[in-house]
């Protein structure tokens, strides 16, 4: 039995990856050792970092002592941060016993079925702040074990997932044995270099290989085998300080345009970020992301890309990651950054903080007065980052600097409960008092705060009923960050569908491809059929993401131009095949639906809804054994999927 699915709801979301730092400060072994160059390699092949060392020894040595090189490490003594000597952790979601076994490391914990088993720790993710232990399952999955080591805490073992998600039981997507915790799919793209992940549906097994463990030379410079042979500068990519794509692809969760397993269509350094990814900002389909403050700033760590591209420093001053940070192969201080490096390049004026420079001596208490413990940022001389990059962003167990590089705005604390830099230090002061001080010191503060106040009025769910005007103002403002304009267009369409065409149609041919794509997506949520003609004008847009979205939205309206456009899109795209399969299935053309679904599942074998729809078609044809195999396959990736479980239960007796 096949439902007439609302097509846009079946445009499956892809993984959002969180990059982690890496392990103890020792060089890693690398996969390139012993490589032979008897034949000149072609473009697009990886050489491995060992091949780079021959000519770039100093850079190589610096890199081996940078955290990027230890984003992924073998579970060996130089890299293990956690204390495995008979350690124990017990939380509401998990319990684990850590121990040594011979030369290796073991974590004993319960699996989905409740069995208490020993799991060998084979690999480690991170090690700078947190270190995750990874075990390998017999089917080739790399599973992140439930308990992490909190390096920057008190040296404790913690259940990071529980701290972030609340109680995580076996039916929760993030339970450690479930697919959301499979590192091959969720983590390795950003924790290793030259990754090749494959899934064999016939044997239900995964295979994983990579050139280097960790973020190595070719993660930023692109495949370098040809360069290693020719030594020509033209055969290697050299990132510029103006480019955010290389850093942004891992320092910010995103939806990839092409699926992870389509290896020929993965991002290579030198390509534009928007040609391969769409950053997750505020909305995630029909859901609100919980990773953003009510004013649109990221509230969680690992969203640095989303934060920086919102900043005036980036939009006007053209500042990027390398304006403040060093490259992994350069000399650097802690965190690859020096205090206030980069600020003085643009901001030449005198100190304007209005905060007294203080020393430990200046904190002596008045006789008889109680001692007051003050934050470090008040004790030492204040810096740019104290006010403009306050540590407000949550890493669940640590706090991180806010990379939106904005000015303090206690107004948004008062109206929208958004934290601000002032009360981050002056915790005993009410935000009203802090705002008054700001306006006294900087008379033009209100005009500088207006932008972020407008964003809060637009984004905050508490003010959604009054948000049409600020949402409209944001999407119409061509100086605003494209990511925020796109997110606000989606919110406008979802909250005020009747106004979507009036506001968005005149803006549809914006110069930014992300804006065009998100505006078209917004029409899909608003069901704005009256915008079909303007949308159709974009089905030949230069940007693939715009062409795809225009075709999908038109097809969701039942417009034949949309279906025709879907046929012309690159075969490796996943969503068009799902849309075409739904149309074919709803019209009774099960052969066509099967062909389209098989293509989609070939590209994204873990697309559970596509697997369930494939089983629906088999059941409709009376092939209940095949239907069961498809539903079982769906449950491999999501054991709690209600649709698959219900369909299995509904199969005739003997086929369940």
XYZ file of C-alpha atoms in Angstrom:
656
model
C 0.000 0.000 0.000
C 1.576 3.279 -1.139
C 0.649 6.602 0.329
C 0.625 9.803 -1.682
C 3.592 11.226 0.125
C 4.123 14.972 0.390
C 7.272 14.977 -1.720
C 9.226 17.677 0.044
C 8.942 15.803 3.311
C 10.721 12.848 1.723
C 13.735 14.837 0.574
C 15.893 13.049 3.058
C 18.234 14.975 5.323
C 21.860 13.974 5.226
C 24.364 13.726 8.055
C 25.667 16.765 9.947
C 29.211 16.200 10.922
C 30.934 17.527 13.947
C 34.667 17.873 13.646
C 36.701 17.168 16.780
C 40.241 18.109 17.681
C 42.767 15.313 18.141
C 45.107 13.406 20.455
C 48.401 13.669 22.377
C 51.268 15.642 20.870
C 53.241 12.978 19.000
C 53.590 12.442 15.256
C 51.302 9.839 13.720
C 52.260 6.971 11.480
C 51.024 7.654 7.956
C 49.689 5.515 5.139
C 52.040 6.888 2.485
C 55.194 5.130 3.751
C 56.836 2.919 1.174
C 54.771 4.217 -1.747
C 56.251 3.586 -5.198
C 56.185 6.181 -7.964
C 57.263 4.030 -10.892
C 54.422 5.366 -13.040
C 53.451 9.068 -13.112
C 50.152 9.185 -11.178
C 47.136 10.938 -12.610
C 45.435 14.031 -11.275
C 43.050 13.285 -8.440
C 45.169 10.662 -6.708
C 46.425 11.014 -3.151
C 50.097 10.654 -2.275
C 49.984 10.684 1.540
C 51.756 13.051 3.914
C 54.984 11.016 3.860
C 55.418 11.968 0.221
C 55.113 15.654 1.192
C 57.802 15.339 3.867
C 60.543 14.797 1.284
C 60.413 18.434 0.134
C 58.491 20.114 2.950
C 60.186 18.725 6.053
C 59.760 21.818 8.230
C 56.067 22.147 7.391
C 55.619 18.414 7.932
C 57.226 18.582 11.370
C 55.039 21.518 12.402
C 51.943 19.680 11.190
C 52.755 16.532 13.180
C 52.588 18.636 16.346
C 49.320 20.315 15.375
C 45.944 19.009 16.520
C 44.767 18.531 12.932
C 47.213 15.665 12.513
C 45.561 13.879 15.408
C 41.933 14.230 14.438
C 42.049 10.436 14.091
C 44.647 8.201 15.743
C 45.299 4.538 16.322
C 44.566 3.490 19.911
C 48.228 3.324 20.847
C 50.069 4.702 23.918
C 51.373 7.942 22.345
C 47.833 9.031 21.496
C 45.601 7.659 24.255
C 44.539 10.454 26.615
C 42.046 8.467 28.680
C 42.843 6.607 31.888
C 42.020 2.981 31.158
C 43.442 1.528 34.378
C 40.297 -0.095 35.807
C 38.202 3.053 35.326
C 34.417 3.016 35.655
C 31.606 5.333 34.556
C 27.891 5.102 35.262
C 25.238 7.486 33.957
C 21.514 7.329 33.250
C 22.105 6.113 29.681
C 25.260 4.049 29.885
C 27.712 2.262 32.099
C 31.224 1.327 31.091
C 34.378 -0.234 32.493
C 37.699 0.760 30.913
C 40.751 -1.475 31.171
C 43.994 -2.571 29.555
C 44.280 -5.930 27.849
C 47.785 -6.790 26.771
C 48.987 -3.870 24.670
C 45.451 -2.769 23.871
C 42.497 -0.983 25.425
C 39.038 -2.337 26.169
C 35.687 -0.826 27.059
C 33.049 -3.104 28.558
C 29.496 -1.852 28.046
C 26.020 -2.996 27.029
C 24.847 -3.322 23.456
C 21.370 -2.613 22.101
C 20.112 -6.001 23.332
C 21.406 -5.315 26.855
C 24.318 -7.766 26.687
C 27.414 -6.748 28.646
C 30.367 -7.270 26.290
C 33.988 -6.254 25.885
C 34.835 -4.036 22.911
C 38.382 -3.444 21.737
C 39.240 0.214 21.255
C 40.830 0.381 17.798
C 40.822 4.097 16.954
C 40.559 7.447 18.730
C 38.814 10.618 17.595
C 40.178 13.824 19.058
C 42.130 14.338 22.241
C 42.447 18.082 22.668
C 39.283 18.553 24.700
C 37.422 15.270 24.313
C 38.604 11.902 23.091
C 36.168 9.382 21.604
C 36.935 5.670 21.535
C 36.016 3.746 18.369
C 35.512 0.008 18.015
C 35.185 -1.971 14.781
C 32.207 -4.271 14.245
C 32.413 -7.448 12.184
C 30.335 -5.872 9.404
C 32.895 -3.078 8.983
C 31.091 -0.371 10.917
C 33.241 1.928 13.034
C 31.110 2.583 16.127
C 31.822 5.374 18.576
C 31.649 3.849 22.063
C 29.276 5.493 24.545
C 31.765 6.977 27.015
C 34.272 9.703 26.122
C 37.302 11.002 27.994
C 36.977 14.691 28.945
C 40.553 15.927 28.568
C 39.891 19.544 29.549
C 37.679 18.612 32.471
C 38.963 16.922 35.565
C 40.159 13.949 33.603
C 36.756 12.284 33.881
C 34.982 9.772 31.683
C 31.653 11.230 30.543
C 28.656 10.309 28.417
C 28.825 13.270 26.026
C 25.743 12.079 24.170
C 23.649 12.005 27.330
C 24.859 15.470 28.276
C 23.753 16.773 24.871
C 20.655 14.676 24.097
C 19.297 13.711 27.505
C 18.760 10.066 28.325
C 19.738 7.912 25.335
C 18.132 4.453 25.301
C 18.492 1.680 22.703
C 15.665 3.151 20.574
C 17.290 6.572 20.420
C 19.046 7.307 17.090
C 22.195 8.270 19.003
C 22.441 5.085 21.068
C 26.007 3.992 20.525
C 25.327 0.895 18.387
C 22.874 2.705 16.083
C 23.734 4.158 12.691
C 23.926 7.767 13.895
C 27.039 6.712 15.781
C 28.702 4.981 12.826
C 31.937 6.884 12.334
C 32.488 5.675 8.747
C 29.471 7.732 7.715
C 29.272 10.431 10.379
C 32.880 11.330 11.227
C 35.666 10.139 8.973
C 35.085 12.609 6.146
C 36.452 15.312 8.440
C 38.803 13.237 10.599
C 40.823 11.505 7.895
C 42.227 12.374 4.467
C 41.492 10.647 1.175
C 38.570 8.723 2.661
C 36.832 6.026 0.615
C 33.780 4.455 2.288
C 31.713 1.775 0.547
C 28.742 -0.390 1.432
C 28.010 -3.818 -0.057
C 24.259 -4.420 0.093
C 24.636 -8.084 -0.822
C 26.752 -8.845 2.259
C 25.577 -5.897 4.415
C 29.182 -4.927 5.036
C 31.173 -1.694 5.021
C 34.704 -1.132 3.771
C 36.726 1.917 4.727
C 40.106 3.158 3.591
C 41.967 6.459 3.732
C 45.322 7.891 2.769
C 46.096 9.508 6.133
C 44.550 9.280 9.563
C 43.920 12.848 10.641
C 43.585 16.084 8.690
C 46.718 15.822 6.584
C 48.332 17.913 3.848
C 45.977 16.831 1.075
C 42.867 17.620 3.098
C 43.657 21.303 2.463
C 45.829 21.149 -0.652
C 43.927 18.487 -2.574
C 45.161 15.180 -3.991
C 48.906 15.580 -4.477
C 50.226 12.515 -6.277
C 50.858 14.404 -9.513
C 52.570 17.226 -7.625
C 54.764 14.719 -5.775
C 55.920 13.452 -9.158
C 56.285 16.713 -11.096
C 57.013 19.168 -8.244
C 55.094 21.741 -10.306
C 53.187 24.390 -8.324
C 50.382 24.170 -10.857
C 49.770 20.553 -9.806
C 48.746 21.379 -6.237
C 46.153 23.698 -4.695
C 47.375 26.447 -2.402
C 44.536 27.866 -0.245
C 44.361 31.633 -0.096
C 43.592 33.659 2.989
C 40.363 34.797 1.343
C 38.994 31.259 0.956
C 36.677 29.787 3.605
C 35.791 26.583 1.762
C 38.623 24.361 2.975
C 38.078 25.156 6.661
C 34.318 25.550 6.376
C 33.643 22.078 5.009
C 34.526 20.588 8.404
C 34.072 23.452 10.837
C 30.322 23.648 10.366
C 27.585 21.015 9.918
C 26.172 20.976 6.418
C 24.115 19.049 3.917
C 26.213 17.786 1.009
C 24.852 18.214 -2.486
C 26.079 14.746 -3.465
C 25.914 11.707 -1.150
C 28.980 10.640 0.829
C 29.375 7.344 -1.019
C 29.536 9.031 -4.436
C 33.309 9.329 -4.239
C 33.716 11.049 -7.622
C 31.564 13.983 -6.517
C 33.131 14.819 -3.171
C 34.583 18.229 -2.340
C 38.168 18.865 -3.407
C 40.126 21.904 -2.207
C 39.848 24.648 -4.776
C 36.115 24.183 -5.269
C 33.554 26.629 -3.904
C 31.805 25.655 -0.685
C 28.340 26.461 -2.069
C 28.958 24.213 -5.078
C 29.179 21.183 -2.782
C 27.433 22.008 0.491
C 24.578 23.887 2.053
C 25.366 24.996 5.597
C 22.903 24.117 8.352
C 21.579 27.458 9.646
C 18.617 27.850 12.042
C 16.244 25.541 10.159
C 16.669 21.880 9.264
C 13.880 21.177 6.832
C 10.593 21.681 8.665
C 12.361 21.523 12.045
C 14.158 24.224 13.987
C 17.762 23.409 14.779
C 18.546 23.470 18.483
C 22.090 24.678 17.764
C 21.325 28.401 17.397
C 20.462 31.265 19.710
C 17.244 33.149 19.080
C 19.176 35.873 17.220
C 20.595 33.451 14.634
C 24.062 33.007 16.133
C 25.322 29.438 16.590
C 24.984 28.332 20.196
C 26.984 25.108 19.785
C 30.610 24.501 18.990
C 31.690 23.176 15.589
C 29.580 25.839 13.817
C 32.499 28.215 13.281
C 31.868 28.537 9.552
C 28.234 29.516 10.095
C 29.349 32.062 12.682
C 32.163 33.719 10.739
C 30.140 34.197 7.544
C 27.560 36.128 9.585
C 30.185 38.546 10.854
C 30.789 42.057 9.600
C 34.496 41.206 9.734
C 33.900 38.639 6.988
C 31.156 40.381 5.012
C 32.816 43.807 4.936
C 36.396 43.337 6.108
C 36.904 40.031 4.199
C 38.374 38.386 7.312
C 38.551 34.582 7.200
C 39.919 31.806 9.398
C 43.501 32.552 8.341
C 43.156 36.198 9.335
C 43.479 35.084 12.954
C 44.612 31.461 12.853
C 47.781 29.948 11.492
C 47.783 27.063 9.052
C 48.426 23.646 10.664
C 51.956 23.519 9.213
C 53.047 26.944 10.509
C 54.464 28.098 13.841
C 51.575 28.763 16.172
C 50.535 29.350 19.735
C 47.841 27.401 21.546
C 44.722 26.915 19.406
C 46.684 28.069 16.355
C 45.970 31.681 17.285
C 47.545 34.580 19.197
C 45.411 36.948 21.249
C 43.974 39.728 19.076
C 45.975 38.754 16.015
C 44.113 40.107 13.036
C 42.018 42.701 14.871
C 44.650 45.406 14.608
C 44.936 44.919 10.871
C 41.636 46.734 10.397
C 40.953 48.415 13.744
C 43.716 51.002 14.142
C 41.980 53.311 16.605
C 42.793 53.786 20.293
C 41.581 51.407 22.984
C 37.819 51.884 23.231
C 36.901 49.250 25.795
C 36.266 51.684 28.688
C 37.561 48.902 30.940
C 40.454 49.663 33.227
C 43.615 47.701 32.696
C 43.931 45.631 35.836
C 46.649 43.581 37.434
C 46.622 41.214 40.363
C 47.878 44.068 42.600
C 44.925 46.282 41.663
C 42.549 43.665 43.055
C 43.585 44.076 46.674
C 40.506 44.159 48.843
C 39.506 47.004 51.117
C 40.303 46.119 54.701
C 37.521 44.031 56.178
C 35.749 43.576 52.835
C 34.981 40.012 51.683
C 37.222 38.598 48.976
C 35.644 38.567 45.529
C 36.557 35.960 42.936
C 36.570 37.696 39.561
C 36.734 36.111 36.108
C 40.156 36.073 34.462
C 38.926 38.396 31.716
C 38.338 41.086 34.366
C 41.567 40.444 36.257
C 43.898 40.921 33.267
C 43.755 43.691 30.721
C 40.649 43.193 28.569
C 41.196 42.136 24.990
C 39.146 42.329 21.823
C 37.981 38.739 22.198
C 36.571 39.289 25.706
C 33.849 41.546 24.325
C 33.583 40.464 20.684
C 34.273 36.715 20.971
C 32.997 35.852 24.446
C 32.942 32.221 25.519
C 29.200 31.746 25.187
C 29.107 28.824 22.755
C 28.435 25.444 24.296
C 30.552 22.381 23.620
C 28.268 20.589 26.119
C 31.069 20.284 28.649
C 33.220 23.262 27.616
C 32.567 26.828 26.516
C 33.969 28.205 23.265
C 34.384 31.681 21.723
C 31.535 33.125 19.675
C 32.891 33.462 16.122
C 30.185 35.871 14.912
C 32.522 38.670 16.096
C 29.591 40.882 16.995
C 29.177 43.683 19.506
C 27.617 43.071 22.936
C 23.830 43.328 22.865
C 22.134 43.126 26.267
C 18.933 44.282 24.506
C 18.554 40.797 23.069
C 19.086 39.314 26.514
C 16.197 41.388 27.796
C 13.833 40.686 24.902
C 14.925 37.238 23.699
C 16.959 35.591 26.494
C 20.072 35.571 24.308
C 23.320 35.659 26.355
C 25.664 38.614 25.904
C 29.324 39.364 26.500
C 28.773 41.863 29.315
C 26.940 39.569 31.704
C 29.319 36.773 30.773
C 31.854 38.571 32.984
C 29.559 40.719 35.120
C 27.227 37.900 36.094
C 25.816 39.852 39.051
C 24.735 42.780 36.883
C 21.299 42.871 35.215
C 21.310 43.255 31.411
C 19.372 46.537 31.716
C 22.278 48.035 33.616
C 24.774 46.674 31.091
C 22.804 48.168 28.185
C 22.706 51.533 29.925
C 26.490 51.460 30.371
C 26.988 50.624 26.707
C 24.783 53.512 25.572
C 26.668 55.867 27.904
C 30.075 54.835 26.619
C 29.092 54.489 22.954
C 26.236 56.845 22.006
C 25.846 55.160 18.602
C 25.513 51.696 20.159
C 21.805 51.368 19.361
C 22.429 51.688 15.631
C 25.242 49.123 15.834
C 22.990 46.732 17.759
C 20.036 47.151 15.410
C 21.084 44.434 12.989
C 21.261 41.659 15.585
C 18.120 42.933 17.308
C 16.272 42.705 13.989
C 17.518 39.158 13.523
C 16.287 38.172 16.979
C 12.869 39.692 16.270
C 12.792 37.666 13.047
C 14.119 34.326 14.268
C 12.869 33.914 17.833
C 9.932 31.517 18.110
C 8.555 33.569 20.994
C 7.937 36.520 18.659
C 6.935 34.503 15.593
C 3.443 36.044 15.368
C 4.989 39.507 14.995
C 7.936 38.423 12.857
C 6.686 39.140 9.316
C 8.168 42.651 9.161
C 11.637 41.732 10.506
C 11.740 38.563 8.384
C 10.890 40.603 5.309
C 13.536 43.181 6.178
C 16.207 40.468 6.544
C 15.456 38.704 3.246
C 15.332 42.031 1.375
C 18.660 43.229 2.790
C 21.318 42.321 0.207
C 24.067 43.312 2.653
C 22.931 40.628 5.108
C 24.659 37.240 5.250
C 23.224 34.915 2.556
C 22.911 32.099 5.094
C 20.668 34.262 7.296
C 18.638 35.603 4.373
C 18.005 32.042 3.235
C 17.039 30.803 6.685
C 14.693 33.752 7.214
C 13.050 33.119 3.834
C 12.254 29.569 4.955
C 10.890 30.828 8.286
C 8.775 33.428 6.489
C 7.288 30.792 4.193
C 6.551 28.429 7.058
C 4.996 31.094 9.297
C 3.339 33.318 6.697
C 2.805 31.209 3.547
C 0.359 33.701 2.073
C 3.071 36.374 1.980
C 5.869 34.283 0.504
C 5.256 35.141 -3.162
C 4.783 38.849 -2.516
C 8.065 39.091 -0.629
C 10.292 36.572 -2.404
C 9.389 36.646 -6.111
C 10.985 40.091 -6.717
C 14.192 38.789 -5.085
C 14.397 35.407 -6.765
C 17.236 36.250 -9.149
C 19.658 37.264 -6.416
C 23.349 37.135 -7.294
C 24.059 34.559 -4.565
C 23.297 30.934 -5.431
C 22.539 29.980 -1.821
C 19.958 32.748 -1.583
C 18.305 31.636 -4.827
C 18.187 28.017 -3.692
C 16.761 28.804 -0.247
C 14.167 31.218 -1.655
C 12.958 28.516 -4.039
C 12.896 26.015 -1.168
C 10.749 28.479 0.765
C 8.145 28.429 -2.017
C 7.926 24.680 -1.538
C 7.053 25.047 2.139
C 4.524 27.785 1.361
C 2.990 25.712 -1.469
C 3.181 28.878 -3.580
C 1.880 27.593 -6.897
C 1.428 31.155 -8.054
C 5.233 31.389 -8.095
C 5.605 28.537 -10.604
C 6.622 30.797 -13.500
C 9.395 32.612 -11.607
C 10.627 29.273 -10.242
C 10.644 27.784 -13.746
C 12.975 30.576 -14.844
C 15.651 28.974 -12.646
C 15.583 25.394 -13.953
C 18.590 26.232 -16.144
C 20.440 28.166 -13.429
C 24.256 27.852 -13.517
C 24.267 26.412 -9.969
C 23.301 22.754 -9.580
C 21.751 23.323 -6.158
C 19.444 25.984 -7.620
C 18.463 23.839 -10.605
C 17.753 20.888 -8.350
C 15.629 22.863 -5.911
C 13.663 24.558 -8.697
C 12.931 21.184 -10.294
C 11.944 19.586 -6.979
C 9.593 22.393 -5.982
C 7.951 22.564 -9.399
C 7.527 18.776 -9.352
C 5.976 18.975 -5.892
C 3.363 21.305 -7.452
C 2.690 18.657 -10.131
C 4.223 20.924 -12.787
C 5.546 18.856 -15.702
C 8.413 21.303 -16.195
C 9.737 20.172 -12.829
C 9.717 16.501 -13.769
C 11.377 17.263 -17.098
C 14.087 19.222 -15.276
C 14.647 16.385 -12.792
C 15.479 14.077 -15.701
C 18.285 16.403 -16.809
C 20.051 16.685 -13.462
C 23.255 14.700 -12.735
C 22.472 11.038 -12.100
C 24.504 11.017 -8.863
C 22.049 13.397 -7.155
C 19.813 11.495 -4.759
C 16.673 13.600 -4.350
C 15.505 13.696 -7.972
C 15.288 9.891 -8.077
C 13.137 9.865 -4.945
C 10.762 12.446 -6.418
C 10.507 10.570 -9.717
C 9.945 7.287 -7.861
C 7.106 8.755 -5.812
C 5.426 10.091 -8.920
C 5.748 6.753 -10.705
C 4.504 4.783 -7.701
C 1.515 7.056 -7.189
C 0.552 6.556 -10.852
C 0.957 2.775 -10.632
C 4.145 2.573 -12.709
C 5.990 0.313 -10.309
C 8.688 -0.640 -12.816
C 9.748 2.985 -13.193
C 9.474 3.570 -9.451
C 11.675 0.537 -8.800
C 14.326 1.729 -11.245
C 14.478 5.184 -9.710
C 14.587 3.845 -6.167
C 17.333 1.392 -7.034
C 19.454 4.255 -8.354
C 18.781 6.306 -5.217
C 19.513 3.412 -2.866
C 22.666 2.629 -4.810
C 23.897 6.143 -4.018
C 22.519 6.304 -0.453
C 22.056 2.755 0.852
C 21.165 4.080 4.310
C 18.165 6.139 3.055
C 15.621 4.409 5.276
C 12.471 5.958 3.794
C 13.589 4.943 0.301
C 14.153 1.374 1.517
C 10.682 1.317 3.063
C 9.109 2.631 -0.156
C 10.971 -0.074 -2.085
C 9.424 -2.636 0.254
C 5.978 -1.069 -0.219
C 6.248 -1.624 -3.967
C 7.270 -5.250 -3.484
C 4.315 -5.798 -1.130
C 1.945 -4.128 -3.574
C 3.112 -6.628 -6.187
C 2.541 -9.527 -3.797
C 6.228 -10.345 -3.306
C 6.112 -10.384 0.474
C 9.473 -12.119 0.898
C 11.182 -9.314 -1.016
C 9.162 -6.726 0.890
C 10.407 -8.216 4.152
C 14.014 -8.042 2.959
C 13.647 -4.317 2.207
C 11.990 -3.593 5.561
C 14.730 -5.587 7.313
C 17.340 -3.561 5.452
C 15.698 -0.334 6.629
C 15.839 -1.588 10.201
C 19.565 -2.240 9.891
C 20.038 1.506 9.684
C 17.224 2.515 12.025
C 16.050 -0.350 14.265
C 13.257 1.830 15.676
C 11.795 3.056 12.372
C 8.051 2.961 12.991
C 7.092 2.640 9.342
C 9.322 -0.369 8.755
C 8.225 -2.047 11.994
C 4.523 -1.471 11.236
C 4.863 -2.834 7.711
C 6.666 -5.936 8.937
C 3.909 -6.550 11.440
C 1.287 -6.142 8.687
C 2.848 -8.717 6.359
C 0.937 -12.008 6.000
C 1.835 -14.642 8.559
C 4.869 -16.597 7.429
C 6.484 -13.600 5.742
C 7.328 -11.617 8.853
